[in-house]
Tab-separated table of C-alpha atoms and ligand atoms in Angstrom:
chain	number	residue	atom	x	y	z
Z	1	UNK	CA	-10.157	31.875	-10.381
Z	2	UNK	CA	-12.543	29.460	-8.706
Z	3	UNK	CA	-15.420	30.405	-10.986
Z	4	UNK	CA	-13.614	28.556	-13.819
Z	5	UNK	CA	-14.086	25.397	-11.767
Z	6	UNK	CA	-17.858	25.724	-11.902
Z	7	UNK	CA	-19.637	23.291	-14.185
Z	8	UNK	CA	-16.950	20.615	-13.928
Z	9	UNK	CA	-18.389	17.130	-14.174
Z	10	UNK	CA	-18.156	15.057	-11.022
Z	11	UNK	CA	-15.603	12.295	-11.426
Z	12	UNK	CA	-17.872	9.728	-9.768
Z	13	UNK	CA	-21.552	9.615	-8.808
Z	14	UNK	CA	-22.713	9.555	-5.167
Z	15	UNK	CA	-25.959	7.539	-5.295
Z	16	UNK	CA	-28.126	6.283	-2.441
Z	17	UNK	CA	-27.619	2.550	-1.876
Z	18	UNK	CA	-29.891	0.081	-3.694
Z	19	UNK	CA	-31.528	-2.680	-1.637
Z	20	UNK	CA	-29.099	-5.305	-2.930
Z	21	UNK	CA	-26.114	-5.933	-5.204
Z	22	UNK	CA	-24.400	-8.922	-6.802
Z	23	UNK	CA	-21.275	-7.972	-4.876
Z	24	UNK	CA	-20.400	-5.529	-2.102
Z	25	UNK	CA	-16.906	-4.393	-1.274
Z	26	UNK	CA	-16.290	-2.808	2.131
Z	27	UNK	CA	-13.579	-0.144	1.957
Z	28	UNK	CA	-12.975	2.436	-0.784
Z	29	UNK	CA	-9.221	2.466	-0.421
Z	30	UNK	CA	-6.931	1.543	-3.285
Z	31	UNK	CA	-7.367	-2.199	-2.801
Z	32	UNK	CA	-11.178	-2.072	-2.554
Z	33	UNK	CA	-11.547	0.172	-5.580
Z	34	UNK	CA	-9.080	-1.883	-7.636
Z	35	UNK	CA	-10.991	-5.064	-6.702
Z	36	UNK	CA	-14.217	-3.495	-7.939
Z	37	UNK	CA	-12.555	-2.214	-11.115
Z	38	UNK	CA	-11.147	-5.630	-12.106
Z	39	UNK	CA	-14.451	-7.348	-11.167
Z	40	UNK	CA	-16.039	-5.164	-13.832
Z	41	UNK	CA	-13.232	-5.113	-16.347
Z	42	UNK	CA	-12.118	-8.769	-16.175
Z	43	UNK	CA	-15.380	-10.540	-15.273
Z	44	UNK	CA	-18.203	-8.224	-16.386
Z	45	UNK	CA	-19.608	-7.999	-12.827
Z	46	UNK	CA	-20.801	-4.409	-12.468
Z	47	UNK	CA	-23.819	-4.588	-10.126
Z	48	UNK	CA	-21.388	-3.727	-7.341
Z	49	UNK	CA	-21.380	-1.320	-4.384
Z	50	UNK	CA	-18.247	-0.068	-2.679
Z	51	UNK	CA	-19.084	1.054	0.875
Z	52	UNK	CA	-16.801	3.544	2.619
Z	53	UNK	CA	-17.218	4.808	6.160
Z	54	UNK	CA	-15.312	8.041	5.501
Z	55	UNK	CA	-14.288	9.492	2.157
Z	56	UNK	CA	-12.757	7.427	-0.612
Z	57	UNK	CA	-8.962	7.301	-0.449
Z	58	UNK	CA	-9.035	8.826	3.066
Z	59	UNK	CA	-7.403	5.801	4.717
Z	60	UNK	CA	-3.898	4.544	4.086
Z	61	UNK	CA	-4.296	5.131	0.363
Z	62	UNK	CA	-4.126	8.881	0.939
Z	63	UNK	CA	-1.593	8.634	3.780
Z	64	UNK	CA	1.217	6.537	2.365
Z	65	UNK	CA	4.575	7.611	0.980
Z	66	UNK	CA	3.863	6.155	-2.486
Z	67	UNK	CA	6.885	3.879	-2.891
Z	68	UNK	CA	6.468	1.231	-5.583
Z	69	UNK	CA	8.866	-1.710	-6.005
Z	70	UNK	CA	8.724	-5.489	-6.377
Z	71	UNK	CA	12.026	-6.608	-4.799
Z	72	UNK	CA	10.569	-9.148	-2.337
Z	73	UNK	CA	12.190	-12.449	-1.434
Z	74	UNK	CA	9.638	-15.242	-1.779
Z	75	UNK	CA	8.174	-16.463	-5.088
Z	76	UNK	CA	4.469	-15.772	-4.327
Z	77	UNK	CA	5.387	-12.209	-3.317
Z	78	UNK	CA	7.512	-11.663	-6.427
Z	79	UNK	CA	4.579	-12.812	-8.560
Z	80	UNK	CA	1.946	-10.481	-7.079
Z	81	UNK	CA	4.155	-7.410	-6.555
Z	82	UNK	CA	5.607	-7.736	-10.048
Z	83	UNK	CA	2.121	-8.092	-11.518
Z	84	UNK	CA	1.200	-4.893	-9.660
Z	85	UNK	CA	4.271	-3.079	-10.973
Z	86	UNK	CA	3.495	-4.155	-14.549
Z	87	UNK	CA	-0.100	-2.913	-14.177
Z	88	UNK	CA	1.161	0.400	-12.677
Z	89	UNK	CA	3.307	0.927	-15.755
Z	90	UNK	CA	0.164	1.174	-17.958
Z	91	UNK	CA	-2.347	2.324	-15.331
Z	92	UNK	CA	-2.660	5.927	-16.527
Z	93	UNK	CA	-3.521	4.681	-20.031
Z	94	UNK	CA	-5.809	1.914	-18.743
Z	95	UNK	CA	-7.824	4.301	-16.534
Z	96	UNK	CA	-7.375	7.308	-18.841
Z	97	UNK	CA	-6.348	9.138	-15.657
Z	98	UNK	CA	-2.866	10.393	-14.902
Z	99	UNK	CA	-1.662	8.540	-11.808
Z	100	UNK	CA	1.762	10.173	-12.220
Z	101	UNK	CA	3.631	6.871	-12.121
Z	102	UNK	CA	7.306	7.795	-11.904
Z	103	UNK	CA	9.724	4.852	-12.262
Z	104	UNK	CA	12.646	6.886	-10.981
Z	105	UNK	CA	14.588	3.974	-9.455
Z	106	UNK	CA	14.713	2.683	-5.891
Z	107	UNK	CA	17.693	1.946	-3.655
Z	108	UNK	CA	17.720	-0.065	-0.445
Z	109	UNK	CA	20.987	0.875	1.242
Z	110	UNK	CA	23.175	-1.753	2.870
Z	111	UNK	CA	24.798	-0.183	5.944
Z	112	UNK	CA	25.936	-3.324	7.766
Z	113	UNK	CA	27.662	-6.471	6.546
Z	114	UNK	CA	24.562	-8.490	7.381
Z	115	UNK	CA	22.539	-6.268	5.117
Z	116	UNK	CA	25.025	-6.754	2.282
Z	117	UNK	CA	24.572	-10.520	2.562
Z	118	UNK	CA	20.785	-10.212	2.829
Z	119	UNK	CA	20.428	-7.973	-0.213
Z	120	UNK	CA	22.778	-10.090	-2.339
Z	121	UNK	CA	20.467	-13.001	-1.552
Z	122	UNK	CA	17.428	-10.947	-2.576
Z	123	UNK	CA	19.098	-9.891	-5.838
Z	124	UNK	CA	19.804	-13.555	-6.682
Z	125	UNK	CA	16.246	-14.578	-5.755
Z	126	UNK	CA	14.791	-11.725	-7.795
Z	127	UNK	CA	16.803	-12.593	-10.855
Z	128	UNK	CA	15.613	-16.216	-10.641
Z	129	UNK	CA	12.036	-14.886	-10.351
Z	130	UNK	CA	12.436	-12.677	-13.430
Z	131	UNK	CA	12.365	-9.493	-11.308
Z	132	UNK	CA	15.231	-7.276	-12.430
Z	133	UNK	CA	17.183	-5.932	-9.460
Z	134	UNK	CA	20.930	-5.477	-9.070
Z	135	UNK	CA	23.583	-4.970	-6.441
Z	136	UNK	CA	25.501	-1.667	-6.781
Z	137	UNK	CA	28.587	-0.457	-4.913
Z	138	UNK	CA	28.925	2.730	-2.827
Z	139	UNK	CA	30.405	4.808	-5.674
Z	140	UNK	CA	27.406	4.069	-7.886
Z	141	UNK	CA	25.129	4.948	-4.942
Z	142	UNK	CA	26.883	8.320	-4.639
Z	143	UNK	CA	26.506	8.897	-8.378
Z	144	UNK	CA	22.752	8.229	-8.185
Z	145	UNK	CA	22.282	10.177	-4.921
Z	146	UNK	CA	24.711	13.124	-4.843
Z	147	UNK	CA	23.332	14.412	-1.502
Z	148	UNK	CA	24.212	11.182	0.320
Z	149	UNK	CA	27.114	10.764	2.760
Z	150	UNK	CA	28.530	7.304	2.100
Z	151	UNK	CA	31.317	7.633	4.719
Z	152	UNK	CA	29.192	7.845	7.876
Z	153	UNK	CA	31.194	6.856	10.995
Z	154	UNK	CA	28.477	4.568	12.378
Z	155	UNK	CA	26.706	3.393	9.256
Z	156	UNK	CA	28.790	3.847	6.090
Z	157	UNK	CA	27.021	2.961	2.848
Z	158	UNK	CA	28.431	-0.404	1.733
Z	159	UNK	CA	26.275	-0.664	-1.389
Z	160	UNK	CA	22.623	-0.999	-2.286
Z	161	UNK	CA	19.971	-3.204	-3.777
Z	162	UNK	CA	18.801	-1.227	-6.814
Z	163	UNK	CA	15.545	-1.634	-8.723
Z	164	UNK	CA	15.520	0.728	-11.699
Z	165	UNK	CA	11.819	-0.029	-12.424
Z	166	UNK	CA	10.800	1.021	-8.893
Z	167	UNK	CA	9.569	4.520	-8.071
Z	168	UNK	CA	6.441	6.364	-6.985
Z	169	UNK	CA	2.920	7.312	-8.130
Z	170	UNK	CA	0.445	9.926	-6.962
Z	171	UNK	CA	-1.527	8.069	-4.262
Z	172	UNK	CA	-4.767	10.092	-4.431
Z	173	UNK	CA	-4.816	9.826	-8.204
Z	174	UNK	CA	-4.679	6.035	-7.987
Z	175	UNK	CA	-7.827	6.043	-5.836
Z	176	UNK	CA	-9.547	8.710	-7.927
Z	177	UNK	CA	-8.687	7.012	-11.224
Z	178	UNK	CA	-10.095	3.656	-10.106
Z	179	UNK	CA	-13.141	5.359	-8.553
Z	180	UNK	CA	-13.977	7.231	-11.740
Z	181	UNK	CA	-13.620	4.053	-13.802
Z	182	UNK	CA	-15.831	2.050	-11.390
Z	183	UNK	CA	-18.504	4.732	-11.442
Z	184	UNK	CA	-18.379	4.854	-15.246
Z	185	UNK	CA	-19.073	1.083	-15.297
Z	186	UNK	CA	-22.264	1.718	-13.262
Z	187	UNK	CA	-20.946	0.692	-9.851
Z	188	UNK	CA	-22.141	2.601	-6.756
Z	189	UNK	CA	-19.507	4.199	-4.535
Z	190	UNK	CA	-21.262	5.049	-1.276
Z	191	UNK	CA	-19.242	7.240	1.088
Z	192	UNK	CA	-20.113	8.066	4.711
Z	193	UNK	CA	-21.571	4.560	4.919
Z	194	UNK	CA	-20.047	2.518	7.710
Z	195	UNK	CA	-20.603	-1.211	7.828
Z	196	UNK	CA	-21.691	-2.100	11.357
Z	197	UNK	CA	-22.674	-5.743	10.968
Z	198	UNK	CA	-22.596	-8.710	8.593
Z	199	UNK	CA	-25.721	-10.860	8.132
Z	200	UNK	CA	-25.671	-14.505	7.100
Z	201	UNK	CA	-28.012	-17.478	6.669
Z	202	UNK	CA	-26.985	-21.147	6.661
Z	203	UNK	CA	-23.312	-20.175	6.652
Z	204	UNK	CA	-23.642	-17.898	3.579
Z	205	UNK	CA	-23.390	-14.125	3.620
Z	206	UNK	CA	-26.668	-12.345	2.825
Z	207	UNK	CA	-25.832	-8.689	3.368
Z	208	UNK	CA	-24.464	-5.956	5.592
Z	209	UNK	CA	-25.902	-3.619	8.218
Z	210	UNK	CA	-24.726	-0.075	7.582
Z	211	UNK	CA	-25.291	3.447	8.844
Z	212	UNK	CA	-27.497	3.827	5.727
Z	213	UNK	CA	-29.517	0.670	6.469
Z	214	UNK	CA	-29.355	-2.981	5.462
Z	215	UNK	CA	-27.958	-3.802	2.007
Z	216	UNK	CA	-28.237	-7.319	0.608
Z	217	UNK	CA	-25.519	-9.064	-1.385
Z	218	UNK	CA	-24.560	-12.425	-2.867
Z	219	UNK	CA	-20.831	-11.844	-2.369
Z	220	UNK	CA	-18.902	-9.751	0.118
Z	221	UNK	CA	-15.309	-8.519	-0.085
Z	222	UNK	CA	-13.773	-7.116	3.116
Z	223	UNK	CA	-10.963	-4.728	2.122
Z	224	UNK	CA	-10.553	-2.415	5.105
Z	225	UNK	CA	-6.786	-2.499	5.906
Z	226	UNK	CA	-6.280	-1.356	9.535
Z	227	UNK	CA	-9.872	-2.193	10.506
Z	228	UNK	CA	-9.804	-5.755	9.203
Z	229	UNK	CA	-9.942	-7.320	12.669
Z	230	UNK	CA	-13.097	-5.413	13.564
Z	231	UNK	CA	-14.968	-6.209	10.348
Z	232	UNK	CA	-13.862	-9.871	10.442
Z	233	UNK	CA	-15.299	-9.979	13.953
Z	234	UNK	CA	-18.661	-8.816	12.531
Z	235	UNK	CA	-18.476	-11.699	10.034
Z	236	UNK	CA	-17.793	-14.146	12.856
Z	237	UNK	CA	-14.111	-15.024	12.445
Z	238	UNK	CA	-10.767	-13.965	13.892
Z	239	UNK	CA	-7.736	-12.833	11.941
Z	240	UNK	CA	-4.037	-13.121	12.793
Z	241	UNK	CA	-3.648	-9.376	12.228
Z	242	UNK	CA	-2.556	-6.517	14.502
Z	243	UNK	CA	-3.198	-2.818	13.841
Z	244	UNK	CA	-0.517	-0.184	14.409
Z	245	UNK	CA	0.057	3.395	13.341
Z	246	UNK	CA	2.715	4.088	10.728
Z	247	UNK	CA	3.750	7.723	10.515
Z	248	UNK	CA	5.342	9.902	7.858
Z	249	UNK	CA	6.283	13.544	7.428
Z	250	UNK	CA	7.234	16.009	4.712
Z	251	UNK	CA	9.638	18.921	4.715
Z	252	UNK	CA	9.173	22.362	3.265
Z	253	UNK	CA	9.543	22.265	-0.540
Z	254	UNK	CA	13.108	22.669	-1.778
Z	255	UNK	CA	14.777	22.647	-5.194
Z	256	UNK	CA	15.112	19.237	-6.877
Z	257	UNK	CA	17.984	17.409	-5.173
Z	258	UNK	CA	17.196	13.686	-5.265
Z	259	UNK	CA	15.562	11.929	-8.217
Z	260	UNK	CA	15.497	8.389	-6.807
Z	261	UNK	CA	13.823	6.768	-3.794
Z	262	UNK	CA	16.180	5.742	-0.968
Z	263	UNK	CA	15.377	3.349	1.865
Z	264	UNK	CA	17.833	2.910	4.742
Z	265	UNK	CA	16.454	-0.032	6.659
Z	266	UNK	CA	19.178	-0.520	9.253
Z	267	UNK	CA	18.679	2.966	10.631
Z	268	UNK	CA	14.903	2.818	9.963
Z	269	UNK	CA	14.280	5.693	7.602
Z	270	UNK	CA	13.505	6.375	3.964
Z	271	UNK	CA	13.207	9.437	1.761
Z	272	UNK	CA	12.116	10.622	-1.678
Z	273	UNK	CA	11.345	14.022	-3.162
Z	274	UNK	CA	7.810	14.829	-4.263
Z	275	UNK	CA	6.995	16.700	-7.452
Z	276	UNK	CA	6.242	19.730	-5.253
Z	277	UNK	CA	9.792	19.576	-3.875
Z	278	UNK	CA	8.952	18.323	-0.380
Z	279	UNK	CA	11.235	15.638	1.053
Z	280	UNK	CA	8.884	12.753	1.907
Z	281	UNK	CA	10.246	10.943	4.952
Z	282	UNK	CA	9.183	7.964	7.034
Z	283	UNK	CA	10.466	5.461	9.554
Z	284	UNK	CA	9.251	2.461	11.535
Z	285	UNK	CA	5.784	1.750	12.940
Z	286	UNK	CA	4.724	2.842	16.406
Z	287	UNK	CA	5.914	0.305	18.957
Z	288	UNK	CA	2.441	-0.477	20.293
Z	289	UNK	CA	-0.933	-1.395	18.796
Z	290	UNK	CA	-3.209	1.604	18.231
Z	291	UNK	CA	-5.747	3.257	15.923
Z	292	UNK	CA	-4.398	6.810	16.054
Z	293	UNK	CA	-4.143	8.389	12.611
Z	294	UNK	CA	-1.844	11.141	13.850
Z	295	UNK	CA	1.826	11.994	14.052
Z	296	UNK	CA	3.886	12.316	17.224
Z	297	UNK	CA	7.051	14.186	18.207
Z	298	UNK	CA	9.034	11.088	19.105
Z	299	UNK	CA	8.623	9.821	15.564
Z	300	UNK	CA	10.045	12.981	13.989
Z	301	UNK	CA	12.974	12.868	16.343
Z	302	UNK	CA	13.730	9.162	15.934
Z	303	UNK	CA	13.418	9.144	12.163
Z	304	UNK	CA	15.442	12.273	11.536
Z	305	UNK	CA	18.099	11.242	14.031
Z	306	UNK	CA	18.408	7.956	12.131
Z	307	UNK	CA	18.708	9.571	8.712
Z	308	UNK	CA	20.866	12.623	9.436
Z	309	UNK	CA	24.217	10.813	9.342
Z	310	UNK	CA	23.462	9.504	5.838
Z	311	UNK	CA	21.693	12.695	4.690
Z	312	UNK	CA	23.345	15.614	6.551
Z	313	UNK	CA	21.215	18.138	4.608
Z	314	UNK	CA	18.208	17.020	6.687
Z	315	UNK	CA	19.552	18.968	9.683
Z	316	UNK	CA	18.846	22.220	7.829
Z	317	UNK	CA	15.342	21.338	6.615
Z	318	UNK	CA	12.148	22.698	8.140
Z	319	UNK	CA	9.475	20.070	8.610
Z	320	UNK	CA	6.041	20.985	7.291
Z	321	UNK	CA	3.526	18.360	8.392
Z	322	UNK	CA	3.215	14.785	9.657
Z	323	UNK	CA	0.438	12.220	9.859
Z	324	UNK	CA	-0.272	8.570	10.568
Z	325	UNK	CA	-2.232	5.697	9.044
Z	326	UNK	CA	-3.351	2.395	10.566
Z	327	UNK	CA	-1.562	-0.551	9.047
Z	328	UNK	CA	-2.654	-4.178	9.362
Z	329	UNK	CA	0.276	-6.433	10.183
Z	330	UNK	CA	0.400	-10.205	9.820
Z	331	UNK	CA	3.053	-12.324	11.527
Z	332	UNK	CA	4.911	-13.129	8.300
Z	333	UNK	CA	4.497	-9.581	6.900
Z	334	UNK	CA	2.656	-10.936	3.854
Z	335	UNK	CA	-0.953	-10.197	2.902
Z	336	UNK	CA	-4.094	-12.294	3.162
Z	337	UNK	CA	-6.277	-12.722	0.033
Z	338	UNK	CA	-8.605	-15.460	1.048
Z	339	UNK	CA	-11.920	-17.213	1.357
Z	340	UNK	CA	-13.176	-17.071	4.940
Z	341	UNK	CA	-15.160	-19.376	7.237
Z	342	UNK	CA	-18.316	-17.541	6.070
Z	343	UNK	CA	-19.541	-18.634	2.641
Z	344	UNK	CA	-19.169	-16.084	-0.199
Z	345	UNK	CA	-17.343	-13.717	2.131
Z	346	UNK	CA	-13.769	-12.951	1.073
Z	347	UNK	CA	-11.021	-10.947	2.704
Z	348	UNK	CA	-8.070	-8.932	1.426
Z	349	UNK	CA	-5.853	-7.442	4.139
Z	350	UNK	CA	-2.512	-7.663	5.911
Z	351	UNK	CA	-0.626	-5.463	3.442
Z	352	UNK	CA	0.844	-3.748	6.472
Z	353	UNK	CA	3.372	-1.067	5.727
Z	354	UNK	CA	3.693	-1.963	2.037
Z	355	UNK	CA	0.384	-2.236	0.235
Z	356	UNK	CA	0.332	0.879	-1.916
Z	357	UNK	CA	2.694	-0.696	-4.414
Z	358	UNK	CA	0.447	-3.774	-4.577
Z	359	UNK	CA	-2.898	-2.103	-5.312
Z	360	UNK	CA	-3.376	-3.137	-8.962
Z	361	UNK	CA	-2.075	-6.699	-8.466
Z	362	UNK	CA	-4.073	-7.154	-5.277
Z	363	UNK	CA	-7.272	-5.894	-6.916
Z	364	UNK	CA	-6.658	-8.194	-9.883
Z	365	UNK	CA	-6.209	-11.256	-7.617
Z	366	UNK	CA	-9.099	-10.384	-5.271
Z	367	UNK	CA	-11.472	-9.846	-8.222
Z	368	UNK	CA	-10.563	-13.308	-9.533
Z	369	UNK	CA	-11.213	-14.816	-6.080
Z	370	UNK	CA	-14.586	-13.071	-5.735
Z	371	UNK	CA	-15.706	-13.816	-9.301
Z	372	UNK	CA	-14.748	-17.504	-9.330
Z	373	UNK	CA	-15.126	-18.281	-5.620
Z	374	UNK	CA	-11.653	-19.836	-5.683
Z	375	UNK	CA	-8.240	-18.151	-5.720
Z	376	UNK	CA	-6.213	-17.964	-8.912
Z	377	UNK	CA	-2.439	-18.481	-9.005
Z	378	UNK	CA	-1.658	-14.966	-7.702
Z	379	UNK	CA	-3.703	-15.376	-4.498
Z	380	UNK	CA	-3.505	-19.111	-3.800
Z	381	UNK	CA	-0.622	-19.011	-1.300
Z	382	UNK	CA	-1.964	-15.973	0.563
Z	383	UNK	CA	-4.886	-17.800	2.209
Z	384	UNK	CA	-5.580	-17.117	5.885
Z	385	UNK	CA	-5.136	-20.768	6.908
Z	386	UNK	CA	-1.384	-20.627	6.238
Z	387	UNK	CA	-0.916	-19.325	9.799
Z	388	UNK	CA	-2.603	-22.425	11.232
Z	389	UNK	CA	-0.564	-24.712	9.003
Z	390	UNK	CA	2.780	-22.911	9.388
Z	391	UNK	CA	3.099	-22.128	5.651
Z	392	UNK	CA	4.472	-18.653	6.222
Z	393	UNK	CA	5.587	-16.376	3.390
Z	394	UNK	CA	8.238	-14.582	5.388
Z	395	UNK	CA	8.856	-11.062	4.128
Z	396	UNK	CA	9.931	-9.392	7.375
Z	397	UNK	CA	13.132	-8.127	5.745
Z	398	UNK	CA	11.771	-7.247	2.315
Z	399	UNK	CA	8.870	-5.357	3.910
Z	400	UNK	CA	11.513	-2.701	4.305
Z	401	UNK	CA	9.953	-0.822	7.227
Z	402	UNK	CA	10.906	-1.574	10.805
Z	403	UNK	CA	8.215	-3.141	12.977
V	501	FAD	P1	-7.141	2.095	3.033
V	501	FAD	O1	-6.877	3.206	2.077
V	501	FAD	O2	-6.881	2.308	4.448
V	501	FAD	O3	-8.627	1.604	2.733
V	501	FAD	C1	-9.449	0.924	3.670
V	501	FAD	C2	-10.753	1.691	3.763
V	501	FAD	O4	-11.690	0.944	4.501
V	501	FAD	C3	-10.596	3.033	4.480
V	501	FAD	O5	-10.912	4.089	3.593
V	501	FAD	C4	-11.556	2.927	5.661
V	501	FAD	O6	-12.204	4.136	5.971
V	501	FAD	C5	-12.530	1.872	5.166
V	501	FAD	N1	-13.232	1.183	6.256
V	501	FAD	C6	-12.710	0.673	7.396
V	501	FAD	N2	-13.675	0.129	8.155
V	501	FAD	C7	-14.847	0.300	7.485
V	501	FAD	C8	-16.204	-0.037	7.750
V	501	FAD	N3	-16.576	-0.672	8.879
V	501	FAD	N4	-17.142	0.319	6.833
V	501	FAD	C9	-16.812	0.959	5.690
V	501	FAD	N5	-15.542	1.298	5.389
V	501	FAD	C10	-14.566	0.969	6.269
V	501	FAD	N6	2.842	1.105	0.991
V	501	FAD	C11	3.711	1.084	-0.053
V	501	FAD	O7	3.643	0.184	-0.884
V	501	FAD	N7	4.643	2.067	-0.212
V	501	FAD	C12	4.792	3.072	0.679
V	501	FAD	O8	5.635	3.953	0.494
V	501	FAD	C13	3.944	3.081	1.810
V	501	FAD	N8	4.079	4.056	2.742
V	501	FAD	C14	3.218	4.121	3.793
V	501	FAD	C15	3.346	5.187	4.681
V	501	FAD	C16	2.405	5.362	5.687
V	501	FAD	C17	2.565	6.509	6.639
V	501	FAD	C18	1.312	4.435	5.807
V	501	FAD	C19	0.276	4.603	6.879
V	501	FAD	C20	1.206	3.338	4.943
V	501	FAD	C21	2.154	3.173	3.930
V	501	FAD	N9	2.080	2.119	3.000
V	501	FAD	C22	2.945	2.070	1.933
V	501	FAD	C23	1.071	1.060	3.173
V	501	FAD	C24	-0.177	1.267	2.312
V	501	FAD	O9	-0.635	2.583	2.442
V	501	FAD	C25	-1.272	0.282	2.744
V	501	FAD	O10	-0.783	-1.038	2.796
V	501	FAD	C26	-2.441	0.272	1.767
V	501	FAD	O11	-2.789	1.576	1.410
V	501	FAD	C27	-3.637	-0.435	2.445
V	501	FAD	O12	-4.703	-0.740	1.590
V	501	FAD	P2	-5.884	0.253	1.202
V	501	FAD	O13	-5.266	1.260	0.344
V	501	FAD	O14	-6.996	-0.422	0.577
V	501	FAD	O15	-6.305	0.770	2.625
V	502	PYC	O1	6.801	-0.900	1.334
V	502	PYC	O2	8.378	0.103	0.228
V	502	PYC	C1	7.561	0.042	1.135
V	502	PYC	C2	7.442	1.181	2.047
V	502	PYC	C3	8.243	2.258	2.070
V	502	PYC	C4	7.781	3.071	3.053
V	502	PYC	C5	6.697	2.489	3.608
V	502	PYC	N1	6.513	1.321	2.979
């Protein structure tokens, strides 16, 4: 059968780097590629290179559990996550590439009285922000999720925050779709090209040292998720960001049994069913800083132990594979989209455990920042100096994943 695959066109070109570009983006994950795409589409800037030390989409973009929602608490978060969700809704058409966006509905279970109060507050905030979410009772939860046990002895289901527009998309396809579109605009995606240094003159960025040599640039975007601290260090500044592994696992494929996404934040677990039938399962981050993109036994045990009371069917599932990705955590669990102390060097990071859902909105906002040199309304509040000034955008609850 493979011979029918011969002669397929490559989706993106793999050129050698030119000596310089108008803009360079470090990191060909979802956020880096989306930044490049909207630089071209919204501002006509196409003399752009995207430098990737591994393979494109091989970082967190290809390792996440694909949950998309915009039910955050604070206004700046609602604005950027809702922008992202709106862009996701048309992304397949925009890129002419099927990203398999599936707005199947998302539930965040309330399993303690504190959680009920917290989620009611979020529902009110969301409705004031124009983000449609609703509070539903346990019977409605059971109707939407027939496999759930709402009468657990320790953690009964008291209700849920429900976002019908939430859901999933195919993570690789998001990266591939943006990559193909960037390449078609004439941008250079250069894989196996690690940035090892940042050069500057008179406080302005002039280029980057890479494993493929020096490449000059007028503007630099650092979009490297879990490696943000290291690359910021090369550019001469420190970030209030820690890197930790976040793990996930999938079961053997089974018949369709759950057509919504469920997050159970008190017990620290969440689950959805992939199109292949695998149950996609995750829990909290590792409890210590690390750069290990692997799974570990304790995580399987802790996450499944947490979920099995609410989903008894898990006890009979065989687990197929697990993995980890390195997430970049800020103290207020909100991202950074910001100018930096180095002129014409910009940074986009800190999406932590929740940046897949944000990719289109983040790319949109970062492209505006890089093109104009100043943040637009979507990015303004996410500057890196908010930590010095105490202007936190606290999303530690809405982030939804224990850390
Ligand atoms: P990445 O894909 O990691 O891209 C960064 C790229 O930079 C990498 O490809 C890396 O190789 C490259 N790079 C690093 N250093 C250099 C260098 N020096 N030179 C060149 N290139 C470099 N979010 C959600 O919204 N929903 C979820 O359900 C969800 N689940 C998750 C589950 C897991 C297990 C994990 C790990 C994360 C999850 N996330 C989720 C978070 C989400 O994946 C991340 O926030 C988001 O993907 C990070 O942005 P990115 O895609 O650009 O990062
Ligand atoms: O941000 O919704 C999220 C999420 C779910 C699992 C990991 N992150």
